[in-house]
Each structure stands twice: as C-alpha cells, then as structure tokens.
PDB file of C-alpha atoms in Angstrom:
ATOM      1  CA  UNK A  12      68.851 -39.714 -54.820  1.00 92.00           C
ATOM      2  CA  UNK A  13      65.549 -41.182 -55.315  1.00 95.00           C
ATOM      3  CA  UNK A  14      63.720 -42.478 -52.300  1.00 97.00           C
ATOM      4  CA  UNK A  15      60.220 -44.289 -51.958  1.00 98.00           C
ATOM      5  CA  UNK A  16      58.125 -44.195 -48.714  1.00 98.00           C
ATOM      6  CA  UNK A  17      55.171 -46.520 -48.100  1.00 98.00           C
ATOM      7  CA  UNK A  18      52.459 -45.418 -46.321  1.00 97.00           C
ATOM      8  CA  UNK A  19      49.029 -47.210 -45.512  1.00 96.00           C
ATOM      9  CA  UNK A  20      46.278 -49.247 -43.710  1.00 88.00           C
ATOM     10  CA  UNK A  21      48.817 -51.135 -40.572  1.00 94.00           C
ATOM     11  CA  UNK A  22      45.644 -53.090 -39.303  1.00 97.00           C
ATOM     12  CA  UNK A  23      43.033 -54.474 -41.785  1.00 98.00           C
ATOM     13  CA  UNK A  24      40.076 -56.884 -41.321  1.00 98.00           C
ATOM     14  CA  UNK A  25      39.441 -60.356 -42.935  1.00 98.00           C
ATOM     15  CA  UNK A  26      37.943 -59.947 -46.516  1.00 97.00           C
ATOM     16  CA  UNK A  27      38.304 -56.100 -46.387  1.00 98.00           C
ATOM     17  CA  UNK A  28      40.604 -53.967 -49.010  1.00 98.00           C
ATOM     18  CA  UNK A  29      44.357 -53.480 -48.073  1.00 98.00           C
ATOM     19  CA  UNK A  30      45.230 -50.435 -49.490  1.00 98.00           C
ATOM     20  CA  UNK A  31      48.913 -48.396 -49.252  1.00 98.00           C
ATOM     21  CA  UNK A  32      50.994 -45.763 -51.166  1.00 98.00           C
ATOM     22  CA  UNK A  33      53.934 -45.248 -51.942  1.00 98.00           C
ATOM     23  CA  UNK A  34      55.712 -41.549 -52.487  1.00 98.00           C
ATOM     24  CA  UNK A  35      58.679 -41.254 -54.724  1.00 97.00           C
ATOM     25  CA  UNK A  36      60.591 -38.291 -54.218  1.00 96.00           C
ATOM     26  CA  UNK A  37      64.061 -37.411 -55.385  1.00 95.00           C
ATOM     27  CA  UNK A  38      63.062 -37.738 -59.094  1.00 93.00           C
ATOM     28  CA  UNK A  39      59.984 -38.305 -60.833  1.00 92.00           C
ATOM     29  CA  UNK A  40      58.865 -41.541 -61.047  1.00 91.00           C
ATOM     30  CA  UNK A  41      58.118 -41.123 -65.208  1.00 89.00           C
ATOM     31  CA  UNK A  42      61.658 -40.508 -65.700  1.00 89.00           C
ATOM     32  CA  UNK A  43      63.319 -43.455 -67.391  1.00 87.00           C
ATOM     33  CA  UNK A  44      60.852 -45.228 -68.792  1.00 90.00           C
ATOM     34  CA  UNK A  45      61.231 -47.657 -64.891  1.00 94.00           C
ATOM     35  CA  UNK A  46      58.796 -50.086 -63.991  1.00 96.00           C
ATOM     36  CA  UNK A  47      57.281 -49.977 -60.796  1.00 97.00           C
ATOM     37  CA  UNK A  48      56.365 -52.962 -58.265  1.00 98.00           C
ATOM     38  CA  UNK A  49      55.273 -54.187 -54.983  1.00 98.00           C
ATOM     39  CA  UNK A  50      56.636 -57.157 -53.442  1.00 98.00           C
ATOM     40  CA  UNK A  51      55.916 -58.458 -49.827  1.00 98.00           C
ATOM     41  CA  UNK A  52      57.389 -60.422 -47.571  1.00 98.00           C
ATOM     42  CA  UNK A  53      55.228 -62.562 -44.507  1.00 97.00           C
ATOM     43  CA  UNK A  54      57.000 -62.621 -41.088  1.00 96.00           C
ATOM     44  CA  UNK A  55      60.278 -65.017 -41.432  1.00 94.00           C
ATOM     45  CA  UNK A  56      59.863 -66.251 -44.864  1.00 95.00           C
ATOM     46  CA  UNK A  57      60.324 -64.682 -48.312  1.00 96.00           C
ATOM     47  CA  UNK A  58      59.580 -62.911 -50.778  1.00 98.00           C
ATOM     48  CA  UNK A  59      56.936 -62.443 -53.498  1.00 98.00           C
ATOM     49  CA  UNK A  60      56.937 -59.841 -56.293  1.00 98.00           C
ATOM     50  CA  UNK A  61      53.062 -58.759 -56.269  1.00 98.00           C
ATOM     51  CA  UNK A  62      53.404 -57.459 -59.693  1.00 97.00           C
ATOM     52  CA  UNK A  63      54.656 -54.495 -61.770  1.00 97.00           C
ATOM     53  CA  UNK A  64      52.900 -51.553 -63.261  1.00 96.00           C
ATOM     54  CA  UNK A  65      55.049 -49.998 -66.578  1.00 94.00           C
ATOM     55  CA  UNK A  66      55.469 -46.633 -67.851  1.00 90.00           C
ATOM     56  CA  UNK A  67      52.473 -46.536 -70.548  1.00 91.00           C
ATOM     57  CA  UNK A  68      50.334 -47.678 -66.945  1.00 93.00           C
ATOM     58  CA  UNK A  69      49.610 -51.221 -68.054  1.00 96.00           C
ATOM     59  CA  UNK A  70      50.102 -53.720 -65.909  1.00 97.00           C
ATOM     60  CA  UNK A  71      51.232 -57.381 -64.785  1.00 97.00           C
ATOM     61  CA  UNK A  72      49.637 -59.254 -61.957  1.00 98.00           C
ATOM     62  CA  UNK A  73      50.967 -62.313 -60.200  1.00 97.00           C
ATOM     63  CA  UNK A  74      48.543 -64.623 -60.864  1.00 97.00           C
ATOM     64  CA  UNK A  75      48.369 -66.237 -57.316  1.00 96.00           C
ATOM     65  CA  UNK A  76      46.885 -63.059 -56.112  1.00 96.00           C
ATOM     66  CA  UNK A  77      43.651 -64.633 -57.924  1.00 90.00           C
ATOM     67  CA  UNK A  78      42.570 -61.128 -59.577  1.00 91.00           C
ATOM     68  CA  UNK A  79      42.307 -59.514 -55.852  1.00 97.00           C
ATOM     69  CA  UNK A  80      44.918 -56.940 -57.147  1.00 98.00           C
ATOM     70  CA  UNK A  81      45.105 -53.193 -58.118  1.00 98.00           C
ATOM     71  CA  UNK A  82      48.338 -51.580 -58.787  1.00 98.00           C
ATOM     72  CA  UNK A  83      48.264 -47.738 -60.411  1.00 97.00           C
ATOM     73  CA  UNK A  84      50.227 -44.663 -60.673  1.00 96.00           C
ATOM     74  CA  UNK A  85      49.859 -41.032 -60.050  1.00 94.00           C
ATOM     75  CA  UNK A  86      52.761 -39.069 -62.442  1.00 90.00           C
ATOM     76  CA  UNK A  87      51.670 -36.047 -61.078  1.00 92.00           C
ATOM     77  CA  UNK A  88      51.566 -36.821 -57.377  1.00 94.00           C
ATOM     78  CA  UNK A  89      54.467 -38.897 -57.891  1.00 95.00           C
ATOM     79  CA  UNK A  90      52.705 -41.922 -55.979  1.00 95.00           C
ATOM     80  CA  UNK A  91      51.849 -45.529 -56.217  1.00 97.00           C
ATOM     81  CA  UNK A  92      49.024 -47.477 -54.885  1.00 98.00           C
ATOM     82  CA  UNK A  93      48.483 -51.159 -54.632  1.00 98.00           C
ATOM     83  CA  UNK A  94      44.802 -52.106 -53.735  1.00 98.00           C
ATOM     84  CA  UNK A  95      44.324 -55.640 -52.502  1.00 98.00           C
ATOM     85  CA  UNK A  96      40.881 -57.157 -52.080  1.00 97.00           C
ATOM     86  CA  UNK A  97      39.464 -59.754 -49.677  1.00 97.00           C
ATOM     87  CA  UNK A  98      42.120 -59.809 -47.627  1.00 98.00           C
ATOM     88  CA  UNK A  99      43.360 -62.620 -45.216  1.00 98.00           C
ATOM     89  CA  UNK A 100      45.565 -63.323 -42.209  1.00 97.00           C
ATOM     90  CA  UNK A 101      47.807 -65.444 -45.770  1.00 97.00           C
ATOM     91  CA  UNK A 102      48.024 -61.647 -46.815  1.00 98.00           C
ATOM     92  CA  UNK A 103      49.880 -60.288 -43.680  1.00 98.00           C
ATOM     93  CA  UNK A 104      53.112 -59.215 -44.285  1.00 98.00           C
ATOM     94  CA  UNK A 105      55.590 -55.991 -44.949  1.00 98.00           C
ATOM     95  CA  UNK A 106      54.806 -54.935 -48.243  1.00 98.00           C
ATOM     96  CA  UNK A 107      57.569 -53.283 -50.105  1.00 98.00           C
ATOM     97  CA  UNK A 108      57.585 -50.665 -53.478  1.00 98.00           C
ATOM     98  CA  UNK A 109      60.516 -50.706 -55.522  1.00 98.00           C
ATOM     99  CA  UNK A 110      61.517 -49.538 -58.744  1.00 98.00           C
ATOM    100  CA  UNK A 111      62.771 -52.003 -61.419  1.00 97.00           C
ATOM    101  CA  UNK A 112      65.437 -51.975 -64.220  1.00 95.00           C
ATOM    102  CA  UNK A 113      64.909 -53.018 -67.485  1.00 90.00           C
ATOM    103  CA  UNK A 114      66.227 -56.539 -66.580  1.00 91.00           C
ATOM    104  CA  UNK A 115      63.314 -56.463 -63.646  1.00 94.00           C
ATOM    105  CA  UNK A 116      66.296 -56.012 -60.946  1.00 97.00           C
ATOM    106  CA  UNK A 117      64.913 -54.214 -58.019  1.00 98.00           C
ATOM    107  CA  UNK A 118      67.394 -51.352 -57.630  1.00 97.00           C
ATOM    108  CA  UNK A 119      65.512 -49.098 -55.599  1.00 98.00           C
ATOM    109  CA  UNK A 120      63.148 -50.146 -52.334  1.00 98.00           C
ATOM    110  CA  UNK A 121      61.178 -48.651 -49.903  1.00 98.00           C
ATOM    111  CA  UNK A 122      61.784 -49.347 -46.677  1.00 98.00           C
ATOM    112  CA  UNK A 123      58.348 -51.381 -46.262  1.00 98.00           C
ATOM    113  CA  UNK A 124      55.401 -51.016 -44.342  1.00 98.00           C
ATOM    114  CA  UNK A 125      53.890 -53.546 -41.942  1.00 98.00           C
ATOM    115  CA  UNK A 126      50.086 -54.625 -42.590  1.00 98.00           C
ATOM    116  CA  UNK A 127      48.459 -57.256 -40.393  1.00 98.00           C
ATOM    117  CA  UNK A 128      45.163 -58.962 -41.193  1.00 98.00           C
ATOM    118  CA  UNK A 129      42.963 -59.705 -38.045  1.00 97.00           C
ATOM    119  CA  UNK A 130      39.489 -58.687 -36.974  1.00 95.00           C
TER     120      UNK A 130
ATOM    121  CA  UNK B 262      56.149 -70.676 -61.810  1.00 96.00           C
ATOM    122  CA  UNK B 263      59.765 -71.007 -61.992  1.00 97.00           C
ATOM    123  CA  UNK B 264      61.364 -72.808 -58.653  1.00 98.00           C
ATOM    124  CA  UNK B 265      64.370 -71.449 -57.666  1.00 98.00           C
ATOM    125  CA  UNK B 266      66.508 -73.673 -54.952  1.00 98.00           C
ATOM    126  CA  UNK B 267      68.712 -71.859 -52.406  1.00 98.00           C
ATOM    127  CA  UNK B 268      71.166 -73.978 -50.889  1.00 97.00           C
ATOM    128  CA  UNK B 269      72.029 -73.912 -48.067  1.00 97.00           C
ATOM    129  CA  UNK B 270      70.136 -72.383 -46.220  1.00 97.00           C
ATOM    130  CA  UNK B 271      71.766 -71.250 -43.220  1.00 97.00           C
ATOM    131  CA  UNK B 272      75.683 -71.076 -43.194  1.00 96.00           C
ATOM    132  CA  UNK B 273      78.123 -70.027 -39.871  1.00 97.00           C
ATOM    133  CA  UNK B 274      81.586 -68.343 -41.329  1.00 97.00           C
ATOM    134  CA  UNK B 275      83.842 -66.058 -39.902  1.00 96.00           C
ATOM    135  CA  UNK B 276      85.116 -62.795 -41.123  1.00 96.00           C
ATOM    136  CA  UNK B 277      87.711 -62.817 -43.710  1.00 97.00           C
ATOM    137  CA  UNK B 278      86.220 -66.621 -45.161  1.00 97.00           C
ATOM    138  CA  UNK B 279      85.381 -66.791 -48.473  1.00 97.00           C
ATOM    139  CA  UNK B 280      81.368 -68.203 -48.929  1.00 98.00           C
ATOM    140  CA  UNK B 281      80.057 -69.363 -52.081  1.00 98.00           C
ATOM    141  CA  UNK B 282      75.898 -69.698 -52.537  1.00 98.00           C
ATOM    142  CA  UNK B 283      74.304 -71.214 -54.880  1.00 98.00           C
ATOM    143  CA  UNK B 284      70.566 -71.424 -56.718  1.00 98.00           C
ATOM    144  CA  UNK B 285      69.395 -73.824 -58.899  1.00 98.00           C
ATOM    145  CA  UNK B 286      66.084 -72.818 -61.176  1.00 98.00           C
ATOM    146  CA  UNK B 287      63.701 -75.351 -62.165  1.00 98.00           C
ATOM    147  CA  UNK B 288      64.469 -74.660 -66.108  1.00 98.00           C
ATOM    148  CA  UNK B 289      66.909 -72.831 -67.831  1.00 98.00           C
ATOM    149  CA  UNK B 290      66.781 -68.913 -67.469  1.00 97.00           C
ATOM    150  CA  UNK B 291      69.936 -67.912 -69.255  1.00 95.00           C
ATOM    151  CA  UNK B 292      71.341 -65.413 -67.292  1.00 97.00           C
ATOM    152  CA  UNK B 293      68.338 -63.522 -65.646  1.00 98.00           C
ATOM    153  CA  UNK B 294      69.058 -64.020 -61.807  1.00 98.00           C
ATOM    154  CA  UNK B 295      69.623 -61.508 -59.470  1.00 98.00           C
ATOM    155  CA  UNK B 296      70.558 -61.389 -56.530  1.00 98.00           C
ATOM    156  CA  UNK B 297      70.320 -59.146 -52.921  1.00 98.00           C
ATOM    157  CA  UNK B 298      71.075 -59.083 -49.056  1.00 98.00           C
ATOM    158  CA  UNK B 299      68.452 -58.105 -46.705  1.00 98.00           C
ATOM    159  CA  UNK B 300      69.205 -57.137 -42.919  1.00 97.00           C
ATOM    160  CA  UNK B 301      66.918 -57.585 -40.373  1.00 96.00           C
ATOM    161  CA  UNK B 302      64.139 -54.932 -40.508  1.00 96.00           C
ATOM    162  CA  UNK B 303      65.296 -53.235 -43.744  1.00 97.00           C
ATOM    163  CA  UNK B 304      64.483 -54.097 -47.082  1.00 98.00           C
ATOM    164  CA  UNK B 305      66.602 -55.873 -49.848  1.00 98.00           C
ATOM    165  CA  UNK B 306      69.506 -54.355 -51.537  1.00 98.00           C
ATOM    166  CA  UNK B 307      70.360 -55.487 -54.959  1.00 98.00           C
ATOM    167  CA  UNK B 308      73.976 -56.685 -55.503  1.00 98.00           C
ATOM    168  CA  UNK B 309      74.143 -58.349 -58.664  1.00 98.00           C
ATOM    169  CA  UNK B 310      71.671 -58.012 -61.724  1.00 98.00           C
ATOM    170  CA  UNK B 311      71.454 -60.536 -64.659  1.00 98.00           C
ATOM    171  CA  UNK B 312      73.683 -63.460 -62.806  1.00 98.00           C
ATOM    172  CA  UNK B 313      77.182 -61.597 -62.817  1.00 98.00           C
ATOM    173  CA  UNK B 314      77.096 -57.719 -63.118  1.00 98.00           C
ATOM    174  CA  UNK B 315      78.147 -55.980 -59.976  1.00 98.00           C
ATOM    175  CA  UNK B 316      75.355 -53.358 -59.036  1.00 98.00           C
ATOM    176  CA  UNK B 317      76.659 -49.471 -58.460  1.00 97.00           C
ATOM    177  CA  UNK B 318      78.347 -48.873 -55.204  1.00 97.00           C
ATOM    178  CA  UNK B 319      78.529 -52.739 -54.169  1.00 98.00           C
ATOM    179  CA  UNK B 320      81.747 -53.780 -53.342  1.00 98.00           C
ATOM    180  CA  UNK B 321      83.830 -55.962 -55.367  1.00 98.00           C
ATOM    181  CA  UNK B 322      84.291 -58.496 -52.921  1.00 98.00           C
ATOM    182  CA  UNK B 323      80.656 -59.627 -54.484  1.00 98.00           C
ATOM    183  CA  UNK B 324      80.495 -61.799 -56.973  1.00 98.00           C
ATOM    184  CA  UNK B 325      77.813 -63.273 -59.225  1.00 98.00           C
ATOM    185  CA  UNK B 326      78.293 -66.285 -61.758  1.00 98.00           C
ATOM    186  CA  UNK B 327      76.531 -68.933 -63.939  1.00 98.00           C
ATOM    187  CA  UNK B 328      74.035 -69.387 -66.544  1.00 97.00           C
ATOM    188  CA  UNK B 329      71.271 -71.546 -67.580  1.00 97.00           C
ATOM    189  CA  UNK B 330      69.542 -73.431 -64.349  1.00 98.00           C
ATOM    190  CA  UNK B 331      72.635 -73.310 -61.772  1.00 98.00           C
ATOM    191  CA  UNK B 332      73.952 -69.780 -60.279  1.00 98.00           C
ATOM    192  CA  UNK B 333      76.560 -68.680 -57.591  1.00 98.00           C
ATOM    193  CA  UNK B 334      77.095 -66.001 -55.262  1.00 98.00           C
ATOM    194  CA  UNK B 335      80.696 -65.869 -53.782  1.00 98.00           C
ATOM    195  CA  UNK B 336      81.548 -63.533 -51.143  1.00 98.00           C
ATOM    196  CA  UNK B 337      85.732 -62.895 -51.112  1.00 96.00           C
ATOM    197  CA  UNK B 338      86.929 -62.278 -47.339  1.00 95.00           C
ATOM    198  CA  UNK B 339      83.614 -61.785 -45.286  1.00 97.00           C
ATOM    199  CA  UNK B 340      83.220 -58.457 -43.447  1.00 97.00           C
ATOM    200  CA  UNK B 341      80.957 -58.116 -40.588  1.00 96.00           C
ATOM    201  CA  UNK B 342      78.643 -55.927 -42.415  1.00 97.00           C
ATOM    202  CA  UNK B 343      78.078 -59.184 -44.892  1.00 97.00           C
ATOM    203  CA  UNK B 344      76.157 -61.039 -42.004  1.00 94.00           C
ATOM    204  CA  UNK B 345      72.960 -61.258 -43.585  1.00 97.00           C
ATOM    205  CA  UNK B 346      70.254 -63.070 -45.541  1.00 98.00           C
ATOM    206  CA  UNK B 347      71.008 -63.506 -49.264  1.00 98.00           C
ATOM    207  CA  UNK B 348      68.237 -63.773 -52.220  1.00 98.00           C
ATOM    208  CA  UNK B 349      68.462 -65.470 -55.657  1.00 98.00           C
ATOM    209  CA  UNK B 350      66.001 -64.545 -58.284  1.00 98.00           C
ATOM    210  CA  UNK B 351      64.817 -65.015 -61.617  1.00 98.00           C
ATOM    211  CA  UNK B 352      63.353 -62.778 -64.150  1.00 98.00           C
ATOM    212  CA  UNK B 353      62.824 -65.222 -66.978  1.00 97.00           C
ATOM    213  CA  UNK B 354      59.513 -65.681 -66.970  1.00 97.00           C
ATOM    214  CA  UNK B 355      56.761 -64.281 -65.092  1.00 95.00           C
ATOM    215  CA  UNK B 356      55.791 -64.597 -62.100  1.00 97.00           C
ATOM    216  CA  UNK B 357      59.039 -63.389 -61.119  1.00 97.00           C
ATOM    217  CA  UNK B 358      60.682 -65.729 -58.308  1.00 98.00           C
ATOM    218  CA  UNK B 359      62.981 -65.841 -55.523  1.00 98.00           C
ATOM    219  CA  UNK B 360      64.695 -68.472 -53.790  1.00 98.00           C
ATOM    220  CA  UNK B 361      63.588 -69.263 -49.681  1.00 97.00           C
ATOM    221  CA  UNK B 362      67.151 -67.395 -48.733  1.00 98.00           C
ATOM    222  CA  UNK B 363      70.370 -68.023 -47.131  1.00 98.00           C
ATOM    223  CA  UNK B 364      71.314 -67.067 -43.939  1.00 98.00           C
ATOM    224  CA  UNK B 365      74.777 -66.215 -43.540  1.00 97.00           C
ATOM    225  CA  UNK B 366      75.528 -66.560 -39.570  1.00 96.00           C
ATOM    226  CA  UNK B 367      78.814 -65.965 -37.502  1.00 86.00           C
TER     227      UNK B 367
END
C-alpha cells in the first residue's frame, strides 16, 4: 500500500524559502500515469490545493501563490519537493502531499507536516 | 476561482441520525465535486469522487449526490467514528477549491 511521508524545514523565517519533501514508498510514484500535489491547510481553517505536478513533470501552480512556487519530482528517489519563496507568517500551516486521480480526487495523503513562519 | 458554499457549518447529531450536507459552487461544475472527512490531527480521507461514486473501502452508509452548482453528502445512521469535519470540492476548473467545512458534532 502506497504511503507518502513529508519531511522538511518546521521553523522558517519571514521572506526566506520553505522547502519540504515528500517520500513515496509502497510503489513508485511513475506508476499510473498519477498526478502529484501539495495542499496546506493554516491552523483551524481550510484547505488550499498548492498545485499539481503531472507525470511528463509539467506543472500547474495556484495562481495566488503569486509565482513564489516550485513543485518537482525525483522518479528515481521516489520524492517530491515543493519550494516556496518569500515566505510569511499567511504561509504557516501543515502542508500536505497527496496523490491525485485522474478526476483530481485526492486518494492518497501524507500525513502532513507542520511549518511555522516567524523570525 | 470557483466558490464553493458549505452549509452548515457546524451540526450536533447523535449516533444512528441520518445527516445530509450540502455545497453549493458559484457556477455549474457538472459533476466534479469530491468530497472527504478529516479528524483532528490527521489528514483528509477521500469518500466520494466526482459528486456520487463511493471511494474503495468507504462504507456505504456514505453517500454523494447532485450535479451542476448544488451537491449533497448524506450520512445513513451516524457511527461514532463519523464525528468529524467534512470537505466539498471542485475540480472543474483550476484553481481547484474546497468549501470552509462542516463540522459534524455530538
């Protein structure tokens, strides 16, 4: 059964680069033909699909991120990343990875990593 | 972006009720809602995929309906495992969307 783990920067400074990955293991990640994606959730409120990164590596960027966003893939390592640039205490929250369907359903999660913004 | 209204958004039932929520999008998206429970401290689980299909393993107490801009979630005879927070969303257009949640409460 696959399984993703997050893995990261917990504590990160205004206007510095949040940076995490996450490790799929159980499968490989190229199997499928799956989109990948990282959606985070602030303390008590919602969530917000960051994006997705497909199978051929290009990739789709919410656009309220402003361009501050990297998302890329590893088929070898069998690892994501997500990159995000000039960070601020609006960009604390538990960022999740999670695989996606071919309808964009998120079948498969991580179970999320905490990162905080503060100097 | 594509709004997606959850209402309501807190609701107290007991086990064994029956709960219906509901999300309204801001245009029509067919059928391309989704929808998933989240605990507190885990991440979302996906229950139903394109606004009525049951995912794997999710028990058939679940149910997803509608089409266009208004969709429902119904929950047959609430277990205590069901106590959670719900999600709608859309994958219509991008930015993919989700609704604020519904808290489902004893």
């Amino acid at each position: 059964q696959m399984q993703l783990q997050e893995s990261g920067s917990g504590l990160v400074k205004p206007s510095q680069t949040l940076s995490l990955t996450c490790a799929v293991s159980g499968g490989s990640m190229d199997t499928g033909g799956f989109p990948w994606s990282w959606i985070r959730q602030p303390p008590g409120k919602g969530l917000e699909c960051l994006g997705y990164i497909y199978p051929s590596g290009s990739t789709y960027y919410n656009p309220s991120l402003l361009g501050r966003v990297t998302m890329s893939k590893d088929g070898s390592k069998n690892h994501l990343s997500l990159k995000l640039n000039s960070v601020t205490a609006a960009d604390t929250a538990v960022y999740y990875c999670a695989r996606a369907t071919m309808v964009h359903a998120f079948d498969i999660w991580g179970q999320g990593t905490m990162v905080t913004v503060s100097s | 972006d594509i709004q997606m209204t959850q209402s309501p958004s807190s609701l107290s039932a007991s086990v064994g009720d029956g709960v219906t929520i509901t999300c309204r999008a801001s245009q029509s998206i067919v059928s391309y809602v989704n929808w998933y429970q989240q605990k507190p401290g885990k991440a979302p689980t996906l229950l139903i995929y394109s606004a009525s299909s049951l995912q794997s393993g999710v028990p058939l107490r679940f149910r997803g309906s509608g089409s266009g801009t208004d969709f429902t979630l119904t929950i047959d005879s609430l277990q205590p495992e069901d106590f959670a927070t719900y999600y709608c969303q859309q994958t219509f257009r991008t930015p993919h969307t989700f609704g604020l949640g519904t808290k489902l409460e004893f």
